[in-house]
């Protein structure tokens, strides 16, 4: 069974930084690209970033480009989202997600991030 | 970016009755391999989204057969043959053809 466990969320001031982690288990991590998706309070879902299985290909939403970085450690079965220059509108629950071999996300439980002074 | 448009945004349904949600994309999600890169998710209150349908019409593991996805190209539909109380939540379509992956606005299904 695919398990994705996020951590690292919390309260941070505007302009601050936070690093989210996602620990994966139940599948061969090195074979899959990994994504981050976020959901602002009471709002819909927004794709944030993807990293390919090797880490060679990386993509970001325009809303976070230049401020967020994504990385992975295949030896630790983990993916990370480094968030810098955080803004109030980055406040959201951040989900780690894996696209299946034929499509469709498996999701973690999410970690909340609040950006507020 | 591909824009995803769902309708209706609110869907009150009587238990046992059918329900249907439409999802339209601003460009075709059909790849040359014949697959439509369109997924459906249900998010129940306080939970993470859960996958219902992938590649337009394939039911995910453990999803009841009352859920069916259909469509191709730019027009897709999620049908629930007989709504049950446990189907309450927000339904999202998502295109996974190209980044940025994009979601519909969500359709809130409630029981009458």
Short mmCIF file of C-alpha atoms in Angstrom, two decimals:
data_model
loop_
_atom_site.label_atom_id
_atom_site.label_comp_id
_atom_site.label_asym_id
_atom_site.label_seq_id
_atom_site.Cartn_x
_atom_site.Cartn_y
_atom_site.Cartn_z
CA UNK A 1 0.00 0.00 0.00
CA UNK A 2 1.28 3.44 -0.95
CA UNK A 3 2.00 5.57 2.11
CA UNK A 4 3.05 9.21 1.98
CA UNK A 5 3.71 11.07 5.22
CA UNK A 6 4.34 14.81 5.13
CA UNK A 7 6.00 16.83 7.86
CA UNK A 8 7.55 20.23 8.39
CA UNK A 9 4.53 22.49 8.20
CA UNK A 10 3.88 25.25 10.69
CA UNK A 11 3.52 28.98 11.29
CA UNK A 12 6.01 31.30 9.62
CA UNK A 13 6.21 35.05 9.09
CA UNK A 14 5.97 36.60 5.62
CA UNK A 15 9.38 36.45 3.95
CA UNK A 16 10.38 33.42 5.98
CA UNK A 17 11.31 29.90 4.92
CA UNK A 18 10.08 26.40 5.58
CA UNK A 19 11.14 22.96 4.41
CA UNK A 20 8.54 20.27 3.92
CA UNK A 21 9.40 16.59 3.85
CA UNK A 22 7.52 13.60 2.52
CA UNK A 23 8.47 10.07 3.52
CA UNK A 24 7.27 7.43 1.08
CA UNK A 25 6.76 3.71 1.56
CA UNK A 26 4.88 0.80 0.05
CA UNK A 27 6.31 1.18 -3.45
CA UNK A 28 9.63 1.37 -5.31
CA UNK A 29 10.28 5.07 -4.78
CA UNK A 30 13.03 5.42 -7.37
CA UNK A 31 10.61 4.45 -10.15
CA UNK A 32 8.17 7.32 -9.66
CA UNK A 33 8.04 11.06 -10.08
CA UNK A 34 6.72 12.90 -7.05
CA UNK A 35 4.57 16.00 -6.78
CA UNK A 36 3.40 18.62 -4.29
CA UNK A 37 -0.17 19.92 -4.42
CA UNK A 38 -1.61 22.56 -2.10
CA UNK A 39 -5.03 23.69 -0.95
CA UNK A 40 -5.66 27.08 0.58
CA UNK A 41 -8.28 27.13 3.36
CA UNK A 42 -11.73 26.66 1.85
CA UNK A 43 -10.35 26.66 -1.68
CA UNK A 44 -9.65 24.17 -4.44
CA UNK A 45 -6.55 22.18 -5.32
CA UNK A 46 -3.45 23.71 -6.90
CA UNK A 47 -0.55 21.75 -8.32
CA UNK A 48 2.75 23.19 -7.05
CA UNK A 49 5.72 21.17 -8.29
CA UNK A 50 6.93 17.88 -9.78
CA UNK A 51 10.26 16.09 -9.73
CA UNK A 52 11.06 13.16 -11.99
CA UNK A 53 12.20 9.80 -10.68
CA UNK A 54 15.87 10.63 -11.27
CA UNK A 55 15.51 14.23 -10.13
CA UNK A 56 16.60 15.43 -13.55
CA UNK A 57 13.31 17.03 -14.56
CA UNK A 58 11.71 19.59 -12.29
CA UNK A 59 8.64 21.74 -12.83
CA UNK A 60 6.96 24.50 -10.85
CA UNK A 61 3.74 26.45 -10.92
CA UNK A 62 4.29 30.07 -11.92
CA UNK A 63 2.99 31.15 -8.52
CA UNK A 64 6.00 29.60 -6.74
CA UNK A 65 8.71 29.68 -9.41
CA UNK A 66 11.91 31.28 -8.13
CA UNK A 67 10.85 30.91 -4.48
CA UNK A 68 10.35 27.15 -4.04
CA UNK A 69 12.73 24.31 -4.82
CA UNK A 70 12.01 20.58 -4.91
CA UNK A 71 14.46 17.77 -4.31
CA UNK A 72 14.50 14.08 -3.50
CA UNK A 73 16.71 11.56 -1.77
CA UNK A 74 16.10 8.17 -3.32
CA UNK A 75 18.21 6.49 -0.63
CA UNK A 76 15.81 7.81 2.00
CA UNK A 77 12.62 7.41 -0.05
CA UNK A 78 11.90 11.07 0.56
CA UNK A 79 10.97 14.20 -1.34
CA UNK A 80 11.34 17.75 -0.08
CA UNK A 81 9.87 21.17 -0.79
CA UNK A 82 12.02 24.12 0.23
CA UNK A 83 9.85 27.21 0.45
CA UNK A 84 11.54 30.61 0.61
CA UNK A 85 10.22 34.17 0.54
CA UNK A 86 6.89 32.91 1.80
CA UNK A 87 3.82 35.07 1.29
CA UNK A 88 0.46 35.18 3.00
CA UNK A 89 -1.13 33.59 -0.06
CA UNK A 90 1.13 30.54 0.32
CA UNK A 91 -0.99 29.60 3.35
CA UNK A 92 -2.38 26.16 2.57
CA UNK A 93 -2.32 22.48 3.34
CA UNK A 94 0.50 20.95 1.31
CA UNK A 95 0.02 17.43 0.02
CA UNK A 96 2.70 15.08 -1.22
CA UNK A 97 1.37 13.04 -4.14
CA UNK A 98 2.51 10.25 -6.45
CA UNK A 99 1.13 9.63 -9.91
CA UNK A 100 0.47 5.95 -10.49
CA UNK A 101 1.96 3.93 -13.31
CA UNK A 102 -1.20 4.48 -15.36
CA UNK A 103 -2.22 7.79 -13.86
CA UNK A 104 -4.01 9.14 -10.83
CA UNK A 105 -2.53 10.55 -7.63
CA UNK A 106 -2.04 8.76 -4.36
CA UNK A 107 -2.06 11.41 -1.60
CA UNK A 108 -0.52 11.96 1.78
CA UNK A 109 -2.51 13.36 4.69
CA UNK A 110 -1.12 16.86 4.17
CA UNK A 111 0.83 19.29 6.33
CA UNK A 112 -0.55 22.77 7.08
CA UNK A 113 1.49 25.88 6.39
CA UNK A 114 0.39 29.26 7.75
CA UNK A 115 2.14 32.43 6.68
CA UNK A 116 1.16 35.28 8.97
CA UNK A 117 2.73 38.11 10.91
CA UNK B 1 -2.15 26.50 -19.19
CA UNK B 2 -5.07 24.10 -19.65
CA UNK B 3 -8.22 25.43 -18.03
CA UNK B 4 -10.60 22.90 -16.47
CA UNK B 5 -14.25 23.86 -16.07
CA UNK B 6 -16.68 21.81 -14.00
CA UNK B 7 -20.45 22.01 -13.81
CA UNK B 8 -22.50 22.17 -11.78
CA UNK B 9 -20.61 23.60 -8.82
CA UNK B 10 -23.33 22.49 -6.41
CA UNK B 11 -25.23 19.23 -6.74
CA UNK B 12 -28.01 18.30 -4.30
CA UNK B 13 -29.05 14.69 -4.82
CA UNK B 14 -31.64 12.39 -3.28
CA UNK B 15 -30.16 9.10 -2.05
CA UNK B 16 -30.66 6.34 -4.60
CA UNK B 17 -30.90 8.80 -7.47
CA UNK B 18 -28.22 9.22 -10.17
CA UNK B 19 -25.83 12.16 -10.37
CA UNK B 20 -23.66 13.54 -13.12
CA UNK B 21 -20.76 16.01 -13.15
CA UNK B 22 -19.31 17.55 -16.30
CA UNK B 23 -15.69 18.55 -16.82
CA UNK B 24 -14.42 20.40 -19.85
CA UNK B 25 -10.81 21.19 -20.74
CA UNK B 26 -9.59 24.11 -22.83
CA UNK B 27 -7.58 21.73 -25.00
CA UNK B 28 -7.71 18.05 -25.82
CA UNK B 29 -6.43 15.65 -23.18
CA UNK B 30 -6.23 12.77 -25.67
CA UNK B 31 -2.70 11.55 -26.36
CA UNK B 32 -1.64 9.66 -29.47
CA UNK B 33 -1.57 6.48 -27.40
CA UNK B 34 -5.33 6.74 -27.08
CA UNK B 35 -5.37 7.67 -23.41
CA UNK B 36 -7.16 10.69 -22.02
CA UNK B 37 -5.13 12.21 -19.18
CA UNK B 38 -8.09 13.11 -17.01
CA UNK B 39 -8.62 11.99 -13.42
CA UNK B 40 -11.48 12.36 -10.97
CA UNK B 41 -11.05 12.80 -7.21
CA UNK B 42 -13.40 12.99 -4.25
CA UNK B 43 -12.46 14.99 -1.19
CA UNK B 44 -14.55 14.24 1.86
CA UNK B 45 -14.72 16.72 4.69
CA UNK B 46 -11.44 16.92 6.62
CA UNK B 47 -9.72 14.35 4.40
CA UNK B 48 -7.18 14.24 1.61
CA UNK B 49 -8.55 13.80 -1.89
CA UNK B 50 -8.99 10.21 -3.02
CA UNK B 51 -8.66 8.92 -6.55
CA UNK B 52 -11.87 7.68 -8.15
CA UNK B 53 -11.15 7.50 -11.88
CA UNK B 54 -7.88 7.70 -13.85
CA UNK B 55 -7.23 8.05 -17.58
CA UNK B 56 -10.79 9.22 -18.08
CA UNK B 57 -12.63 5.97 -17.49
CA UNK B 58 -10.64 3.57 -15.30
CA UNK B 59 -11.97 3.00 -11.81
CA UNK B 60 -9.29 3.08 -9.11
CA UNK B 61 -8.82 0.13 -6.81
CA UNK B 62 -11.60 -0.20 -4.26
CA UNK B 63 -13.91 2.35 -5.91
CA UNK B 64 -17.51 1.12 -6.06
CA UNK B 65 -18.85 0.29 -9.52
CA UNK B 66 -21.59 2.89 -9.17
CA UNK B 67 -18.89 5.42 -10.17
CA UNK B 68 -18.23 5.69 -13.90
CA UNK B 69 -16.07 8.04 -15.93
CA UNK B 70 -16.55 8.70 -19.61
CA UNK B 71 -15.63 11.14 -22.35
CA UNK B 72 -12.72 11.97 -24.59
CA UNK B 73 -10.82 14.95 -25.89
CA UNK B 74 -12.22 17.96 -24.09
CA UNK B 75 -15.52 16.70 -22.62
CA UNK B 76 -15.73 14.33 -19.69
CA UNK B 77 -18.42 13.13 -17.32
CA UNK B 78 -18.45 11.45 -13.93
CA UNK B 79 -21.65 9.54 -13.25
CA UNK B 80 -22.83 8.03 -10.02
CA UNK B 81 -25.57 5.51 -10.77
CA UNK B 82 -27.19 5.59 -7.32
CA UNK B 83 -25.94 8.16 -4.83
CA UNK B 84 -25.29 7.02 -1.28
CA UNK B 85 -24.81 9.16 1.83
CA UNK B 86 -21.08 8.34 1.88
CA UNK B 87 -20.64 10.00 -1.55
CA UNK B 88 -20.98 13.47 -0.03
CA UNK B 89 -18.00 15.72 -0.64
CA UNK B 90 -16.28 17.79 -3.30
CA UNK B 91 -15.47 16.21 -6.65
CA UNK B 92 -12.55 17.48 -8.72
CA UNK B 93 -11.41 16.69 -12.21
CA UNK B 94 -7.73 17.13 -13.01
CA UNK B 95 -5.74 17.11 -16.23
CA UNK B 96 -2.39 15.33 -16.09
CA UNK B 97 -1.46 15.80 -19.72
CA UNK B 98 1.03 18.58 -19.16
CA UNK B 99 2.40 20.75 -16.37
CA UNK B 100 1.08 22.81 -14.79
CA UNK B 101 -1.44 20.11 -13.96
CA UNK B 102 -4.73 21.85 -13.37
CA UNK B 103 -7.94 21.08 -11.48
CA UNK B 104 -11.53 22.01 -11.98
CA UNK B 105 -13.15 24.32 -9.43
CA UNK B 106 -14.79 21.42 -7.65
CA UNK B 107 -18.41 20.22 -7.46
CA UNK B 108 -19.97 19.97 -4.03
CA UNK B 109 -22.32 17.00 -3.81
CA UNK B 110 -24.78 17.09 -0.95
CA UNK B 111 -27.67 14.90 0.06
CA UNK B 112 -31.16 16.39 -0.19
#
